């Protein structure tokens, strides 16, 4: 067997390929120049996405990282302070863009399984004085990636949003996987979005599109965000070929996330029965499984790659697995068997 092509690719849900229907839609999508404002397919996607999360309108951007950056930059002025969780994607994996590009100062609060500690969050808010930067924005992540793909309960969002409104702050939800949260909790994505001024989500993860994210918010906010997107070089011309996939994703790829969650649970339960692995089952809520290994994660990665199962260690003894459309039930069973073999060898 060649180790150059995976049999089961658990590295990320971003590896999902577009469906045949998406490829078909790309060929026949009506397109225009979206920077000039006349690509009908992008416009349709932006309207549909906004409707799905109950916001006025939305903006199609190339990636989830740009969605966060454009949102943060549009919500702030240089020197403002924003609050994020210590393990926030924007802080850990976006190359320092809040500092380097939006020129904001970040302040962190701790979370438990991705759920913010309210006392810390509330205690971190400060008003702008001669000496202090003012806090202007809270960024929340649902599902929470580094915490395990965990879901922030709706009541927490509601409490944070009322606190934010009381103190005159805005809230942005990094909802890269908000539909995973929605499916897992049985709560419409719009209910989460109602607790935020803006929400972004990815089409290119579990929803299987090749490219793209959306920022949803008020028309006034999105008009300003569009200029920031242009400033960052994120204006795309005949982007309708990509937006066409997004339309299919929103219609057909959301409900099936349930399967990915079942597969993650199967994996987690089996791995927790293997000697030398430790899985915190409380964190297994959507399509991710994080686990600790007694031995080296890199060695296990290499041994599993030989068996055609790919994944990424996130620390010396910690591994992340992500389930998605292109991992079937048979694939999950195959991976479990391979883990059992690799663990004893
Ligand atoms: C993946 C991800 C992003 C960024 O998306 P990219 O498209 O990879 O830039 C942002 N936030 C969270 C929580 C993510 O998991």
Short mmCIF file of C-alpha atoms and ligand atoms in Angstrom, two decimals:
data_model
loop_
_atom_site.label_atom_id
_atom_site.label_comp_id
_atom_site.label_asym_id
_atom_site.label_seq_id
_atom_site.Cartn_x
_atom_site.Cartn_y
_atom_site.Cartn_z
CA UNK A 1 0.00 0.00 0.00
CA UNK A 2 1.26 3.48 -0.81
CA UNK A 3 1.49 5.83 2.13
CA UNK A 4 1.11 8.81 -0.22
CA UNK A 5 -2.65 8.58 -0.40
CA UNK A 6 -4.74 8.18 2.71
CA UNK A 7 -7.40 5.52 3.05
CA UNK A 8 -8.93 7.43 5.91
CA UNK A 9 -8.02 11.11 6.19
CA UNK A 10 -8.80 12.37 9.69
CA UNK A 11 -6.56 15.45 9.51
CA UNK A 12 -9.40 17.94 9.17
CA UNK A 13 -12.88 18.42 7.73
CA UNK A 14 -11.24 20.90 5.34
CA UNK A 15 -10.01 17.94 3.25
CA UNK A 16 -13.57 17.23 2.06
CA UNK A 17 -13.93 17.27 -1.72
CA UNK A 18 -16.78 19.07 -3.48
CA UNK A 19 -19.72 16.78 -4.27
CA UNK A 20 -20.55 15.88 -7.90
CA UNK A 21 -23.56 18.19 -7.62
CA UNK A 22 -21.29 21.06 -6.59
CA UNK A 23 -18.98 20.46 -9.54
CA UNK A 24 -21.99 20.45 -11.82
CA UNK A 25 -23.27 23.68 -10.30
CA UNK A 26 -19.90 25.37 -10.82
CA UNK A 27 -20.12 24.74 -14.55
CA UNK A 28 -23.58 26.24 -14.97
CA UNK A 29 -23.55 29.06 -12.38
CA UNK A 30 -24.43 32.49 -13.76
CA UNK A 31 -21.50 34.78 -12.89
CA UNK A 32 -20.52 38.44 -13.05
CA UNK A 33 -17.82 40.58 -11.49
CA UNK A 34 -18.50 40.46 -7.76
CA UNK A 35 -16.10 43.30 -6.96
CA UNK A 36 -18.20 45.47 -9.27
CA UNK A 37 -21.25 44.07 -7.51
CA UNK A 38 -22.92 42.08 -10.26
CA UNK A 39 -22.32 38.39 -9.66
CA UNK A 40 -25.85 37.01 -9.21
CA UNK A 41 -24.72 33.70 -7.68
CA UNK A 42 -22.64 35.41 -5.00
CA UNK A 43 -25.58 37.69 -4.25
CA UNK A 44 -27.90 34.72 -3.95
CA UNK A 45 -25.48 32.97 -1.58
CA UNK A 46 -25.03 36.08 0.55
CA UNK A 47 -28.80 36.46 0.90
CA UNK A 48 -29.38 32.79 1.59
CA UNK A 49 -26.61 32.60 4.20
CA UNK A 50 -27.92 35.70 5.97
CA UNK A 51 -31.44 34.30 6.03
CA UNK A 52 -30.22 31.00 7.41
CA UNK A 53 -28.69 32.73 10.45
CA UNK A 54 -31.28 35.50 10.74
CA UNK A 55 -29.06 38.45 9.84
CA UNK A 56 -29.73 41.27 7.37
CA UNK A 57 -27.03 40.38 4.89
CA UNK A 58 -23.64 38.71 4.53
CA UNK A 59 -20.27 38.90 2.79
CA UNK A 60 -18.54 36.05 0.96
CA UNK A 61 -14.83 35.86 1.82
CA UNK A 62 -12.08 33.43 0.78
CA UNK A 63 -11.44 31.84 4.20
CA UNK A 64 -12.48 31.58 7.82
CA UNK A 65 -9.31 33.38 8.84
CA UNK A 66 -10.18 36.31 6.62
CA UNK A 67 -13.74 36.25 7.94
CA UNK A 68 -12.42 36.70 11.47
CA UNK A 69 -9.86 39.31 10.50
CA UNK A 70 -12.31 41.37 8.44
CA UNK A 71 -14.85 41.14 11.27
CA UNK A 72 -12.34 42.15 13.95
CA UNK A 73 -10.92 44.98 11.85
CA UNK A 74 -14.40 46.29 11.00
CA UNK A 75 -15.50 46.20 14.64
CA UNK A 76 -12.43 48.03 15.99
CA UNK A 77 -9.98 50.91 15.72
CA UNK A 78 -6.21 50.41 16.17
CA UNK A 79 -5.38 50.30 19.89
CA UNK A 80 -8.78 48.96 20.96
CA UNK A 81 -8.89 45.87 23.12
CA UNK A 82 -10.74 42.70 22.22
CA UNK A 83 -11.48 39.72 24.46
CA UNK A 84 -10.91 36.15 23.36
CA UNK A 85 -10.52 32.74 24.90
CA UNK A 86 -6.88 31.64 25.45
CA UNK A 87 -7.40 28.84 22.92
CA UNK A 88 -9.31 30.90 20.34
CA UNK A 89 -8.56 30.08 16.71
CA UNK A 90 -8.01 33.80 16.03
CA UNK A 91 -5.31 33.84 18.67
CA UNK A 92 -3.66 30.47 18.01
CA UNK A 93 -3.89 29.88 14.27
CA UNK A 94 -4.29 33.14 12.39
CA UNK A 95 -0.66 34.21 12.34
CA UNK A 96 -1.21 37.08 14.75
CA UNK A 97 -3.52 38.92 12.35
CA UNK A 98 -5.55 40.72 15.05
CA UNK A 99 -2.30 42.34 16.22
CA UNK A 100 -0.45 42.58 12.93
CA UNK A 101 -3.26 43.75 10.68
CA UNK A 102 -6.20 44.96 12.79
CA UNK A 103 -3.71 46.48 15.27
CA UNK A 104 -5.80 45.60 18.29
CA UNK A 105 -4.67 44.49 21.70
CA UNK A 106 -6.01 41.12 22.78
CA UNK A 107 -6.89 40.07 26.29
CA UNK A 108 -7.65 36.48 27.14
CA UNK A 109 -10.16 34.74 29.37
CA UNK A 110 -10.19 31.08 30.40
CA UNK A 111 -12.82 28.57 29.41
CA UNK A 112 -13.91 25.14 30.55
CA UNK A 113 -14.41 22.76 27.62
CA UNK A 114 -14.66 25.88 25.46
CA UNK A 115 -17.32 27.51 27.64
CA UNK A 116 -16.12 30.94 28.82
CA UNK A 117 -15.77 31.56 32.56
CA UNK A 118 -18.24 34.38 33.05
CA UNK A 119 -16.43 35.95 36.00
CA UNK A 120 -13.17 36.24 34.07
CA UNK A 121 -14.87 37.55 30.99
CA UNK A 122 -16.83 40.17 32.91
CA UNK A 123 -13.76 41.11 34.94
CA UNK A 124 -11.68 41.72 31.83
CA UNK A 125 -13.96 44.41 30.38
CA UNK A 126 -12.70 47.94 30.83
CA UNK A 127 -13.71 51.32 29.57
CA UNK A 128 -11.46 53.64 27.64
CA UNK A 129 -9.72 56.26 29.78
CA UNK A 130 -6.62 58.41 29.49
CA UNK A 131 -4.66 55.29 30.52
CA UNK A 132 -6.59 52.21 29.46
CA UNK A 133 -7.52 50.86 26.06
CA UNK A 134 -11.26 50.37 25.88
CA UNK A 135 -12.71 46.91 25.38
CA UNK A 136 -14.89 47.02 22.30
CA UNK A 137 -15.40 43.43 21.17
CA UNK A 138 -15.86 39.91 22.54
CA UNK A 139 -15.00 37.05 20.17
CA UNK A 140 -16.60 33.68 20.92
CA UNK A 141 -15.97 30.40 19.15
CA UNK A 142 -18.72 27.82 18.61
CA UNK A 143 -17.99 24.97 18.17
CA UNK A 144 -14.73 25.45 20.00
CA UNK A 145 -11.94 23.86 17.99
CA UNK A 146 -9.07 23.48 20.49
CA UNK A 147 -11.42 22.52 23.30
CA UNK A 148 -12.51 19.49 21.28
CA UNK A 149 -15.19 20.72 18.91
CA UNK A 150 -17.32 21.54 21.95
CA UNK A 151 -20.61 23.39 21.89
CA UNK A 152 -21.17 26.61 23.82
CA UNK A 153 -24.67 26.41 25.31
CA UNK A 154 -27.17 28.98 24.06
CA UNK A 155 -27.78 30.30 27.62
CA UNK A 156 -24.09 31.25 27.85
CA UNK A 157 -24.31 33.16 24.58
CA UNK A 158 -27.42 34.93 25.88
CA UNK A 159 -25.73 35.90 29.14
CA UNK A 160 -22.62 37.16 27.36
CA UNK A 161 -24.65 39.14 24.86
CA UNK A 162 -26.68 40.89 27.55
CA UNK A 163 -23.46 41.68 29.41
CA UNK A 164 -21.95 43.04 26.18
CA UNK A 165 -24.98 45.20 25.47
CA UNK A 166 -25.00 46.51 29.02
CA UNK A 167 -21.34 47.51 28.68
CA UNK A 168 -21.62 48.79 25.11
CA UNK A 169 -19.48 46.07 23.47
CA UNK A 170 -20.00 44.15 20.26
CA UNK A 171 -19.94 40.35 19.99
CA UNK A 172 -18.55 38.37 17.07
CA UNK A 173 -19.09 34.62 16.89
CA UNK A 174 -16.39 32.67 15.09
CA UNK A 175 -18.89 30.09 13.98
CA UNK A 176 -16.56 28.27 11.60
CA UNK A 177 -18.53 25.15 12.62
CA UNK A 178 -21.75 26.76 13.90
CA UNK A 179 -23.85 24.20 12.01
CA UNK A 180 -22.08 21.41 13.88
CA UNK A 181 -23.13 23.13 17.10
CA UNK A 182 -26.64 23.59 15.78
CA UNK A 183 -27.02 19.93 14.80
CA UNK A 184 -25.48 18.63 18.03
CA UNK A 185 -27.60 20.84 20.29
CA UNK A 186 -30.77 20.78 18.19
CA UNK A 187 -30.79 24.59 18.20
CA UNK A 188 -31.14 26.67 15.00
CA UNK A 189 -27.96 28.52 14.03
CA UNK A 190 -30.06 31.69 13.99
CA UNK A 191 -30.61 31.39 17.76
CA UNK A 192 -26.86 31.56 18.35
CA UNK A 193 -26.50 34.36 15.80
CA UNK A 194 -29.20 36.35 17.61
CA UNK A 195 -26.71 36.61 20.50
CA UNK A 196 -24.10 38.39 18.39
CA UNK A 197 -23.67 41.44 16.20
CA UNK A 198 -21.80 39.36 13.64
CA UNK A 199 -21.24 35.67 12.99
CA UNK A 200 -18.93 34.01 10.50
CA UNK A 201 -19.00 30.42 9.31
CA UNK A 202 -17.01 28.22 6.94
CA UNK A 203 -18.36 26.53 3.84
CA UNK A 204 -15.07 24.74 3.29
CA UNK A 205 -15.10 22.47 6.37
CA UNK A 206 -17.82 19.93 7.08
CA UNK A 207 -20.05 21.58 4.48
CA UNK A 208 -17.56 20.33 1.86
CA UNK A 209 -17.14 23.36 -0.39
CA UNK A 210 -13.73 23.89 -2.00
CA UNK A 211 -13.40 27.47 -0.74
CA UNK A 212 -15.22 30.13 1.22
CA UNK A 213 -16.68 31.60 4.37
CA UNK A 214 -19.41 34.10 5.14
CA UNK A 215 -19.63 37.01 7.55
CA UNK A 216 -23.22 37.77 8.52
CA UNK A 217 -24.47 40.96 10.14
CA UNK A 218 -26.30 44.24 9.58
CA UNK A 219 -26.23 45.92 6.19
CA UNK A 220 -24.36 48.86 7.68
CA UNK A 221 -21.65 46.56 9.11
CA UNK A 222 -21.33 44.49 5.94
CA UNK A 223 -20.93 47.64 3.79
CA UNK A 224 -17.91 48.60 5.92
CA UNK A 225 -16.62 45.01 5.99
CA UNK A 226 -16.71 44.93 2.18
CA UNK A 227 -14.21 47.79 2.07
CA UNK A 228 -11.96 45.97 4.55
CA UNK A 229 -12.16 42.79 2.48
CA UNK A 230 -11.07 44.82 -0.56
CA UNK A 231 -8.22 46.37 1.43
CA UNK A 232 -6.97 42.89 2.35
CA UNK A 233 -7.10 41.72 -1.24
CA UNK A 234 -10.09 39.48 -0.67
CA UNK A 235 -12.32 40.85 -3.43
CA UNK A 236 -13.01 38.05 -5.90
CA UNK A 237 -14.30 38.51 -9.43
CA UNK A 238 -16.33 35.62 -10.98
CA UNK A 239 -16.74 34.15 -7.51
CA UNK A 240 -20.13 32.76 -8.49
CA UNK A 241 -18.41 29.49 -9.44
CA UNK A 242 -17.51 29.11 -5.76
CA UNK A 243 -20.73 30.56 -4.39
CA UNK A 244 -22.66 27.95 -6.42
CA UNK A 245 -21.13 25.26 -4.19
CA UNK A 246 -22.10 27.25 -1.10
CA UNK A 247 -25.75 27.28 -2.14
CA UNK A 248 -25.73 23.50 -2.35
CA UNK A 249 -23.86 23.23 0.94
CA UNK A 250 -26.47 25.24 2.81
CA UNK A 251 -29.28 23.17 1.35
CA UNK A 252 -27.86 19.69 1.43
CA UNK A 253 -24.78 19.41 3.62
CA UNK A 254 -25.98 20.66 6.99
CA UNK A 255 -28.20 17.80 8.18
CA UNK A 256 -25.65 15.14 7.30
CA UNK A 257 -23.20 16.57 9.86
CA UNK A 258 -25.08 14.32 12.27
CA UNK A 259 -23.31 11.34 10.67
CA UNK A 260 -19.90 12.91 11.29
CA UNK A 261 -20.83 13.33 14.95
CA UNK A 262 -21.85 9.66 15.21
CA UNK A 263 -18.59 8.63 13.62
CA UNK A 264 -16.56 10.76 16.05
CA UNK A 265 -18.38 9.14 18.95
CA UNK A 266 -17.68 5.65 17.56
CA UNK A 267 -14.01 6.50 17.23
CA UNK A 268 -13.81 8.02 20.70
CA UNK A 269 -15.52 5.09 22.40
CA UNK A 270 -13.24 2.57 20.73
CA UNK A 271 -10.08 4.57 21.37
CA UNK A 272 -10.92 4.99 25.04
CA UNK A 273 -10.82 1.18 25.27
CA UNK A 274 -7.24 1.00 23.94
CA UNK A 275 -4.39 0.78 26.46
CA UNK A 276 -2.18 3.83 26.39
CA UNK A 277 -4.83 6.19 25.00
CA UNK A 278 -6.92 8.54 27.09
CA UNK A 279 -10.02 10.23 25.71
CA UNK A 280 -11.98 12.87 27.60
CA UNK A 281 -15.44 11.80 26.48
CA UNK A 282 -16.98 15.01 27.84
CA UNK A 283 -15.25 16.89 25.03
CA UNK A 284 -16.54 14.59 22.28
CA UNK A 285 -19.63 16.51 21.25
CA UNK A 286 -19.41 17.01 17.48
CA UNK A 287 -16.99 15.85 14.76
CA UNK A 288 -13.69 15.91 16.66
CA UNK A 289 -11.85 13.50 18.90
CA UNK A 290 -8.85 14.67 20.86
CA UNK A 291 -6.90 12.08 22.84
CA UNK A 292 -3.71 11.75 24.88
CA UNK A 293 -1.13 9.07 24.20
CA UNK A 294 1.34 7.50 26.65
CA UNK A 295 3.88 7.23 23.81
CA UNK A 296 4.94 9.78 21.22
CA UNK A 297 2.16 11.21 19.06
CA UNK A 298 4.57 11.57 16.13
CA UNK A 299 5.51 7.88 16.30
CA UNK A 300 1.86 6.87 16.33
CA UNK A 301 1.22 9.24 13.43
CA UNK A 302 3.97 7.51 11.41
CA UNK A 303 2.76 4.01 12.31
CA UNK A 304 -0.79 4.90 11.35
CA UNK A 305 0.28 6.56 8.12
CA UNK A 306 1.80 3.21 7.11
CA UNK A 307 -1.70 1.81 7.49
CA UNK A 308 -3.24 4.60 5.41
CA UNK A 309 -4.79 6.53 8.31
CA UNK A 310 -3.79 10.18 8.42
CA UNK A 311 -4.17 12.68 11.26
CA UNK A 312 -2.29 15.50 12.94
CA UNK A 313 -0.74 15.55 16.39
CA UNK A 314 -1.44 18.83 18.18
CA UNK A 315 1.16 18.35 20.92
CA UNK A 316 3.86 15.86 21.84
CA UNK A 317 1.33 13.43 23.31
CA UNK A 318 -1.93 14.77 22.03
CA UNK A 319 -3.74 13.94 18.80
CA UNK A 320 -6.76 15.34 17.01
CA UNK A 321 -9.03 13.34 14.71
CA UNK A 322 -11.75 15.00 12.63
CA UNK A 323 -14.60 13.16 10.95
CA UNK A 324 -16.29 14.45 7.80
CA UNK A 325 -18.22 13.54 4.65
CA UNK A 326 -15.30 11.71 3.04
CA UNK A 327 -14.86 9.32 5.97
CA UNK A 328 -17.46 6.56 5.73
CA UNK A 329 -18.56 4.19 8.47
CA UNK A 330 -16.27 1.54 6.92
CA UNK A 331 -13.47 4.08 7.08
CA UNK A 332 -14.10 4.62 10.76
CA UNK A 333 -14.09 0.87 11.41
CA UNK A 334 -10.88 0.52 9.42
CA UNK A 335 -9.23 3.32 11.42
CA UNK A 336 -10.29 1.76 14.73
CA UNK A 337 -8.75 -1.56 13.75
CA UNK A 338 -5.56 0.18 12.63
CA UNK A 339 -5.32 2.05 15.95
CA UNK A 340 -5.74 -1.21 17.84
CA UNK A 341 -2.93 -2.79 15.84
CA UNK A 342 -0.61 0.22 16.06
CA UNK A 343 -1.15 0.49 19.80
CA UNK A 344 0.14 -3.03 20.50
CA UNK A 345 3.00 -3.03 17.95
C1 LIG B 1 -10.84 26.60 10.53
C2 LIG B 1 -11.23 27.65 11.47
C3 LIG B 1 -11.11 28.99 11.13
C4 LIG B 1 -10.40 29.49 9.89
O1 LIG B 1 -10.76 28.95 8.70
P1 LIG B 1 -9.76 28.89 7.45
O2 LIG B 1 -10.72 28.80 6.33
O3 LIG B 1 -8.93 27.67 7.64
O4 LIG B 1 -8.97 30.13 7.42
C5 LIG B 1 -11.56 29.92 12.03
N1 LIG B 1 -12.06 29.55 13.21
C6 LIG B 1 -12.18 28.27 13.58
C7 LIG B 1 -12.78 27.93 14.89
C8 LIG B 1 -11.75 27.27 12.72
O5 LIG B 1 -11.84 26.00 13.11
#
